PDB file of C-alpha atoms in Angstrom:
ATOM      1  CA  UNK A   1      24.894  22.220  -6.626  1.00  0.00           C
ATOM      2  CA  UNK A   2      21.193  22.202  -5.398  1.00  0.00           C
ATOM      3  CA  UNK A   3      18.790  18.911  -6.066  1.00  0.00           C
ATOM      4  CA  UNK A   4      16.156  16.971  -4.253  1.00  0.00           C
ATOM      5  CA  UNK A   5      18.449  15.112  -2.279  1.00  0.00           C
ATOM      6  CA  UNK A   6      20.026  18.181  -0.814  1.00  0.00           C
ATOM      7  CA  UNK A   7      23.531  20.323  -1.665  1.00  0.00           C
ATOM      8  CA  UNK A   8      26.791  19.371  -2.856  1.00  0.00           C
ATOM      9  CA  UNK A   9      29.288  22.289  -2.353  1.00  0.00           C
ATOM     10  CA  UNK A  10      32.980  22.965  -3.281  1.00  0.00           C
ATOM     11  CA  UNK A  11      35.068  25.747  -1.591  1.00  0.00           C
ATOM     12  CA  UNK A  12      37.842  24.792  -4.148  1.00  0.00           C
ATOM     13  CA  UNK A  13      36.337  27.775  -6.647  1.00  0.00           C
ATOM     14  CA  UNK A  14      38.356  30.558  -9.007  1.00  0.00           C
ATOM     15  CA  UNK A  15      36.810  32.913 -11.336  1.00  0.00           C
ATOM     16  CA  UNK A  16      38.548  34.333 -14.189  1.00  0.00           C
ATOM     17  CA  UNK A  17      37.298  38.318 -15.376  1.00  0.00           C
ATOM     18  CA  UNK A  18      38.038  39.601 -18.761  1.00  0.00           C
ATOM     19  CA  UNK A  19      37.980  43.687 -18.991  1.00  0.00           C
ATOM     20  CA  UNK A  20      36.222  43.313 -15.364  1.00  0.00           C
ATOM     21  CA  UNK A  21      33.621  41.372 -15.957  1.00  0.00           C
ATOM     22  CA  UNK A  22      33.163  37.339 -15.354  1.00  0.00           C
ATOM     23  CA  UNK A  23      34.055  34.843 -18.156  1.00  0.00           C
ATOM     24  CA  UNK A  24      34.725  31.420 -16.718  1.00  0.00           C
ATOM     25  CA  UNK A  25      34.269  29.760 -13.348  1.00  0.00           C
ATOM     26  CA  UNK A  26      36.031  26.824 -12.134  1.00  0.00           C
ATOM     27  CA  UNK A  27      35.845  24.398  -9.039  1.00  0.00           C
ATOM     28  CA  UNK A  28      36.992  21.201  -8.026  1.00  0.00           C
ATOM     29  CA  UNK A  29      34.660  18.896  -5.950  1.00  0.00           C
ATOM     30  CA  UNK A  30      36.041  15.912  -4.678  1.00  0.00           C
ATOM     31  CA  UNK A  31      34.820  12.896  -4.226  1.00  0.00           C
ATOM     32  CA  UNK A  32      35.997  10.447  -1.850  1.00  0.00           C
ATOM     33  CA  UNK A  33      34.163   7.307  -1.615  1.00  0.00           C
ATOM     34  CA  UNK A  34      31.998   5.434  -3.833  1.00  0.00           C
ATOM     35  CA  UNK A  35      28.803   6.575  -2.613  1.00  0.00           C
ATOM     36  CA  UNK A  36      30.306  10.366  -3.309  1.00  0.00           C
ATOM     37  CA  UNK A  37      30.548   9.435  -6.584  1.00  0.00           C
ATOM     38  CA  UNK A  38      27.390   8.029  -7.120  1.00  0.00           C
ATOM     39  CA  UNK A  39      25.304  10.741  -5.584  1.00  0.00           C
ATOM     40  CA  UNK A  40      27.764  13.227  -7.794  1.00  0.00           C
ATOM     41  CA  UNK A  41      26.212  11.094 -10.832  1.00  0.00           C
ATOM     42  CA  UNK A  42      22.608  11.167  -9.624  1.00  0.00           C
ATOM     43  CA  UNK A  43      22.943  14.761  -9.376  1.00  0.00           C
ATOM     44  CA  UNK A  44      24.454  14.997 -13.136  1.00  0.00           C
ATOM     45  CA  UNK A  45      21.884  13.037 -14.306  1.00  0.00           C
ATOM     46  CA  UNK A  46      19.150  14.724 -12.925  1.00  0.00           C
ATOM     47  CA  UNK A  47      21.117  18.144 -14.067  1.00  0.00           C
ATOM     48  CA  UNK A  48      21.484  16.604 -17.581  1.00  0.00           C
ATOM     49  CA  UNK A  49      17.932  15.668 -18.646  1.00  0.00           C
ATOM     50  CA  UNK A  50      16.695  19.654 -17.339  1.00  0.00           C
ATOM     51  CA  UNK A  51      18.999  21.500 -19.482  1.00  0.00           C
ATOM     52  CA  UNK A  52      19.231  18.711 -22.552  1.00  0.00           C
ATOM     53  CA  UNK A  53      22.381  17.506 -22.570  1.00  0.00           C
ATOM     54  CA  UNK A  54      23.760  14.077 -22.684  1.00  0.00           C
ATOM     55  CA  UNK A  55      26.171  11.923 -21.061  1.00  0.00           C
ATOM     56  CA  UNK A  56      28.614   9.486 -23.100  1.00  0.00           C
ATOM     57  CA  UNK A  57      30.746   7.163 -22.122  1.00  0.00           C
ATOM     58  CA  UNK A  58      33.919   6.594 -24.496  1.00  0.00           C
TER      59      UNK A  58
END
């Protein structure tokens, strides 16, 4: 995941193919302090209001 404040990466990925070609990605990023988790949310936010979509809390 690319932003302004730089690149969050994963090497926990999997990709699932149906009749050869890609239908779903996963990956798992993990976050291990606070501040991990805040920058994760900056970037989400950021993310969220370019492609119009929301976030709610329940």
């Amino acid at each position: 995941m690319i932003d302004d404040e730089g690149v969050l990466q994963s090497v926990d990925v999997s990709a699932k193919f149906v009749n050869g070609k890609p239908a779903r990605i996963e990956a798992k990023y993990v976050m291990r302090t606070p501040r991990d988790w805040d920058r994760f949310m900056r970037f989400m936010e950021r993310y969220s209001q370019a492609n119009g979509l929301q976030f709610v809390k329940n």
